[in-house]
Coordinates of C-alpha atoms in Angstrom, one line a residue:
X204 CA 22.8 12.6 -13.2
X205 CA 21.8 13.4 -9.6
X206 CA 20.2 16.7 -10.7
X207 CA 18.3 14.9 -13.4
X208 CA 16.9 12.4 -11.0
X209 CA 15.9 15.2 -8.6
X210 CA 14.1 17.1 -11.4
X211 CA 12.5 13.9 -12.5
X212 CA 11.2 13.2 -9.0
X213 CA 9.6 16.5 -8.6
X214 CA 7.8 16.1 -12.0
X215 CA 5.6 13.7 -10.2
X216 CA 3.6 16.5 -8.8
X217 CA 2.6 17.5 -12.3
X218 CA 2.0 13.8 -13.1
X219 CA 4.7 13.8 -15.8
X220 CA 6.1 10.3 -16.1
X221 CA 9.9 9.9 -15.5
X222 CA 12.1 7.8 -17.7
X223 CA 12.9 5.4 -14.8
X224 CA 9.2 4.7 -14.1
X225 CA 6.7 2.7 -16.2
X226 CA 3.7 4.8 -15.4
X227 CA 1.1 4.5 -18.1
X228 CA -1.8 6.7 -17.0
X229 CA -3.3 8.4 -14.0
X230 CA -7.0 8.5 -13.2
X231 CA -8.9 10.6 -10.7
X232 CA -10.4 8.4 -8.0
X233 CA -13.5 10.8 -7.8
X234 CA -13.9 12.3 -11.2
X235 CA -17.1 14.0 -10.1
X236 CA -15.6 15.4 -7.0
X237 CA -14.7 14.0 -3.6
X238 CA -17.6 12.6 -1.4
X239 CA -16.7 15.1 1.3
X240 CA -15.8 18.8 1.1
X241 CA -12.0 19.2 1.3
X242 CA -10.4 20.8 4.3
X243 CA -7.0 21.0 2.5
X244 CA -5.9 24.4 1.3
X245 CA -2.9 25.1 -1.0
X246 CA -1.2 23.0 -3.7
X247 CA 0.5 19.6 -3.2
X248 CA 3.9 20.1 -1.7
X249 CA 6.9 18.0 -0.7
X250 CA 7.4 18.4 3.1
X251 CA 10.8 16.6 3.0
X252 CA 13.6 18.4 4.8
X253 CA 17.3 18.1 4.5
X254 CA 17.3 16.0 7.7
X255 CA 15.1 13.3 6.2
X256 CA 15.7 13.6 2.4
X257 CA 18.2 10.7 2.1
X258 CA 17.0 7.2 2.9
X259 CA 19.5 4.3 2.2
X260 CA 21.6 6.6 0.1
X261 CA 18.8 7.8 -2.2
X262 CA 16.6 10.9 -2.4
X263 CA 13.2 10.5 -0.9
X264 CA 10.1 12.4 -2.3
X265 CA 7.0 12.9 -0.2
X266 CA 3.7 14.5 -1.0
X267 CA 1.2 16.3 1.3
X268 CA -1.8 18.5 0.7
X269 CA -3.5 15.9 -1.4
X270 CA -7.0 17.0 -2.1
X271 CA -7.5 15.3 -5.4
X272 CA -6.8 11.5 -4.9
X273 CA -5.6 9.6 -8.0
X274 CA -4.8 6.1 -9.2
X275 CA -1.6 5.8 -11.2
X276 CA -1.2 2.6 -13.3
X277 CA 2.1 1.0 -13.9
X278 CA 1.8 -1.8 -16.4
X279 CA 4.5 -4.5 -16.9
X280 CA 5.8 -5.3 -20.4
X281 CA 3.1 -7.1 -22.3
X282 CA 5.2 -10.2 -22.8
X283 CA 5.8 -10.4 -19.0
X284 CA 2.3 -9.6 -17.7
X285 CA 1.1 -12.4 -15.3
X286 CA -2.3 -10.8 -14.8
X287 CA -1.6 -10.2 -11.1
X288 CA -1.8 -6.7 -9.7
X289 CA -1.7 -4.7 -6.4
X290 CA -2.9 -1.5 -5.0
X291 CA 0.1 0.3 -3.5
X292 CA -0.6 2.4 -0.4
X293 CA 2.3 4.5 0.7
X294 CA 2.8 5.4 4.3
X295 CA 3.4 8.7 6.0
X296 CA 1.4 8.8 9.3
X297 CA -1.7 9.9 7.3
X298 CA 0.0 13.3 7.1
X299 CA 2.0 12.8 3.9
X300 CA 2.8 10.0 1.4
X301 CA 6.3 8.5 0.9
X302 CA 5.8 8.8 -2.8
X303 CA 8.9 7.1 -4.3
X304 CA 10.2 5.1 -1.3
X305 CA 6.9 3.3 -0.7
X306 CA 5.1 4.1 -4.0
X307 CA 6.8 4.3 -7.4
X308 CA 9.7 2.1 -6.4
X309 CA 7.2 -0.6 -5.3
X310 CA 5.4 -0.4 -8.6
X311 CA 8.7 -0.8 -10.4
X312 CA 9.4 -3.9 -8.4
X313 CA 6.0 -5.3 -9.1
X314 CA 6.6 -4.7 -12.9
X315 CA 9.9 -6.6 -12.6
X316 CA 8.0 -9.7 -11.5
X317 CA 5.3 -9.4 -14.1
X318 CA 2.6 -7.6 -12.0
X319 CA 0.7 -4.4 -12.5
X320 CA 1.2 -1.7 -9.8
X321 CA -1.7 0.6 -9.0
X322 CA -0.4 3.5 -6.9
X323 CA -3.0 5.2 -4.8
X324 CA -2.6 8.8 -3.9
X325 CA -5.1 9.1 -1.1
X326 CA -6.2 12.2 0.7
X327 CA -3.7 13.6 3.3
X328 CA -3.5 15.2 5.7
X329 CA -7.0 14.7 7.2
X330 CA -8.2 14.8 10.8
X331 CA -7.9 11.2 12.0
X332 CA -8.2 8.0 10.0
X333 CA -10.6 5.2 9.7
X334 CA -12.9 4.7 11.6
X335 CA -12.8 8.3 13.0
X336 CA -12.4 9.6 9.5
X337 CA -13.4 7.3 6.6
X338 CA -11.9 9.4 3.7
X339 CA -8.8 7.3 3.4
X340 CA -10.8 4.0 3.3
X341 CA -13.2 5.5 0.8
X342 CA -10.3 6.4 -1.5
X343 CA -8.8 2.8 -1.2
X344 CA -12.2 1.2 -1.8
X345 CA -12.9 3.3 -4.9
X346 CA -9.3 2.6 -6.2
X347 CA -10.0 -1.1 -6.0
X348 CA -13.4 -0.7 -7.8
X349 CA -11.7 1.2 -10.6
X350 CA -9.0 -1.4 -10.9
X351 CA -11.6 -4.2 -11.3
X352 CA -13.6 -2.2 -13.7
X353 CA -10.5 -1.7 -16.0
X354 CA -9.3 -5.3 -15.6
X355 CA -9.8 -6.3 -19.2
X356 CA -8.2 -3.1 -20.5
X357 CA -5.2 -3.4 -18.2
X358 CA -4.7 -7.2 -18.6
X359 CA -5.5 -7.8 -15.0
X360 CA -7.2 -10.9 -13.4
X361 CA -9.8 -9.3 -11.1
X362 CA -9.4 -12.3 -8.7
X363 CA -5.6 -11.7 -8.2
X364 CA -5.6 -8.0 -7.1
X365 CA -4.0 -7.4 -3.7
X366 CA -3.1 -4.5 -1.5
X367 CA 0.5 -3.6 -0.4
X368 CA 0.7 -1.1 2.4
X369 CA 3.6 0.5 4.3
X370 CA 3.2 2.0 7.8
X371 CA 0.0 4.0 7.7
X372 CA -0.7 2.5 4.3
X373 CA -0.4 -0.9 5.9
X374 CA -3.1 0.1 8.4
X375 CA -5.2 1.3 5.4
X376 CA -4.7 -2.0 3.6
X377 CA -5.9 -3.9 6.7
X378 CA -8.9 -1.6 7.0
X379 CA -9.7 -2.2 3.4
X380 CA -9.4 -6.0 3.8
X381 CA -11.7 -6.0 6.8
X382 CA -14.2 -3.3 5.8
X383 CA -14.3 -3.5 2.0
X384 CA -18.1 -3.3 2.2
X385 CA -18.1 -0.1 4.3
X386 CA -20.6 2.4 2.9
X387 CA -19.5 6.0 3.1
X388 CA -22.3 8.4 3.9
X389 CA -21.7 10.5 0.7
X390 CA -20.4 7.7 -1.6
X391 CA -22.8 6.3 -4.2
X392 CA -23.6 2.6 -3.5
X393 CA -21.8 0.1 -5.6
X394 CA -22.0 -3.6 -6.2
X395 CA -18.3 -3.7 -7.3
X396 CA -16.1 -5.7 -4.9
X397 CA -13.5 -3.6 -3.1
X398 CA -11.9 -6.5 -1.1
X399 CA -8.3 -7.3 -1.9
X400 CA -7.5 -11.0 -2.8
X401 CA -4.4 -10.8 -0.7
X402 CA -2.4 -8.2 1.3
X403 CA 1.1 -7.4 2.2
X404 CA 1.6 -5.3 5.4
X405 CA 5.1 -3.7 5.8
X406 CA 5.9 -2.2 9.2
X407 CA 2.2 -1.5 10.0
X408 CA 0.9 0.9 12.5
X409 CA -2.4 1.1 14.5
X410 CA -3.0 -2.7 14.4
X411 CA -2.2 -3.0 18.1
X412 CA -5.1 -2.5 20.5
X413 CA -5.5 -2.5 24.2
X414 CA -4.3 -5.3 26.5
X415 CA -2.0 -6.8 23.9
X416 CA -4.9 -7.6 21.6
X417 CA -5.5 -6.6 18.0
X418 CA -7.1 -3.3 17.4
X419 CA -10.8 -4.2 17.1
X420 CA -11.3 -1.8 14.2
X421 CA -9.1 -3.9 12.0
X422 CA -9.6 -7.3 13.6
X423 CA -9.3 -10.0 11.0
X424 CA -12.4 -12.1 10.2
X425 CA -12.7 -15.5 8.4
X426 CA -12.7 -14.0 4.9
X427 CA -9.8 -11.6 5.5
X428 CA -7.4 -12.4 2.6
X429 CA -4.1 -14.2 2.9
X430 CA -1.5 -11.9 4.5
X431 CA 2.2 -11.3 4.4
X432 CA 3.8 -9.3 7.2
X433 CA 7.3 -7.8 7.6
X434 CA 8.6 -5.9 10.5
X435 CA 11.8 -5.2 12.4
X436 CA 12.3 -5.7 16.2
X437 CA 13.9 -2.3 16.4
X438 CA 11.0 -0.4 14.8
X439 CA 10.5 2.2 17.5
X440 CA 8.0 4.2 15.3
X441 CA 5.3 1.6 14.8
X442 CA 6.6 -1.1 17.2
X443 CA 6.8 -4.8 16.5
X444 CA 3.8 -5.7 18.6
X445 CA 1.6 -4.5 15.7
X446 CA 2.7 -7.4 13.5
X447 CA 2.7 -9.9 16.4
X448 CA -0.9 -9.3 17.5
X449 CA -2.2 -9.1 14.0
X450 CA -0.6 -12.4 13.0
X451 CA -2.1 -14.0 16.1
X452 CA -5.5 -12.6 15.2
X453 CA -5.1 -14.0 11.7
X454 CA -4.2 -17.4 13.1
X455 CA -7.2 -17.3 15.4
X456 CA -9.6 -17.1 12.4
X457 CA -7.5 -19.5 10.3
X458 CA -6.4 -17.0 7.7
X459 CA -3.3 -18.1 5.8
X460 CA -0.5 -15.8 6.9
X461 CA 3.3 -15.5 6.7
X462 CA 5.2 -13.4 9.3
X463 CA 8.8 -12.2 8.9
X464 CA 10.5 -10.5 11.9
X465 CA 14.0 -9.2 11.7
X466 CA 16.3 -8.0 14.4
X467 CA 17.3 -4.8 12.6
X468 CA 15.7 -2.6 10.0
X469 CA 13.9 0.2 11.9
X470 CA 11.0 1.8 10.2
X471 CA 10.4 3.1 6.7
X472 CA 13.0 1.0 4.8
X473 CA 10.9 0.4 1.7
X474 CA 12.7 -1.8 -0.9
X475 CA 16.0 0.0 -0.9
X476 CA 18.9 -2.5 -0.5
X477 CA 21.1 -2.3 2.5
X478 CA 23.5 -4.7 4.3
X479 CA 20.7 -5.8 6.6
X480 CA 18.8 -9.1 5.9
X481 CA 15.5 -7.3 6.1
X482 CA 16.2 -5.6 2.7
X483 CA 15.8 -9.0 1.1
X484 CA 12.1 -9.2 2.0
X485 CA 11.0 -8.7 -1.7
X486 CA 12.5 -12.1 -2.6
X487 CA 10.5 -13.6 0.3
X488 CA 7.4 -11.8 -0.8
X489 CA 7.7 -13.1 -4.4
X490 CA 8.1 -16.6 -3.2
X491 CA 4.9 -16.1 -1.0
X492 CA 3.0 -14.9 -4.0
X493 CA 3.8 -18.3 -5.6
X494 CA 2.8 -20.1 -2.4
X495 CA -0.7 -18.5 -2.5
X496 CA -0.9 -19.0 -6.3
X497 CA -1.1 -15.3 -7.2
X498 CA 2.0 -16.0 -9.3
X499 CA 2.8 -19.3 -11.0
X500 CA 0.5 -22.3 -11.2
X501 CA -3.1 -21.8 -10.1
X502 CA -4.3 -23.7 -7.1
X503 CA -6.2 -23.5 -3.8
X504 CA -4.6 -21.9 -0.7
X505 CA -4.9 -24.3 2.3
X506 CA -6.2 -22.8 5.6
X507 CA -4.1 -23.4 8.7

């Protein structure tokens, strides 16, 4: 069984669906070629080593050398589809993507609560990230536009599509929420809306700026979408101040937000269950989605 799961995990590189996943289809984000010339050479590979292969007792698969970004669609069972959906943005320091830990497993969880998972394989590694390098943001923007353009086909409500990001992916989600109208120099202009309707940021990085303030490149504005934040106090990779300053910045512009800080959990825990309370964050997240009426009965979201 372990060998079968290992082979199944590596079939992701060939985009062959595994039995444990509900992947329906994969679309190129830029079918006519990337807006910029790629600096990546060589095929996609898994840079995982024996030292970091096991997380919470399970094998972890990572991807790097992504020169052809894609959007993989995970549809819930037809009878369970709520119409809500989310872009899923794995982390990996903009060097690699934590493909199953913060990607396919997140889509499986979304499917279990009646939501469509839209897994974004954005370009990595690249030199820098937004705003120094806009390629990651361009990929996320285009993924959201594709999602909305296929909303009818995929049974998605275009007004209930969020973004869920982990670590670097959380920074990318925050950039997308704040700069959805960014126009890349080589990207054809579009009237399609790229802004998420809500966002979840798990152990985010690069949100903390100088002097204990939020990073001005992702500073929330009045139309930043409702936000759910989770972080551990003992996260010594991204550091808890990222969540603290970002939550305060959301509060300052009266954006509805929910912050969950835990004593233990470290960094990169994903959704895998452990004995720590932080691993129960998906239950809190599902309740929050009802609070902001992405799930359950429709209604307005009060501003603080």
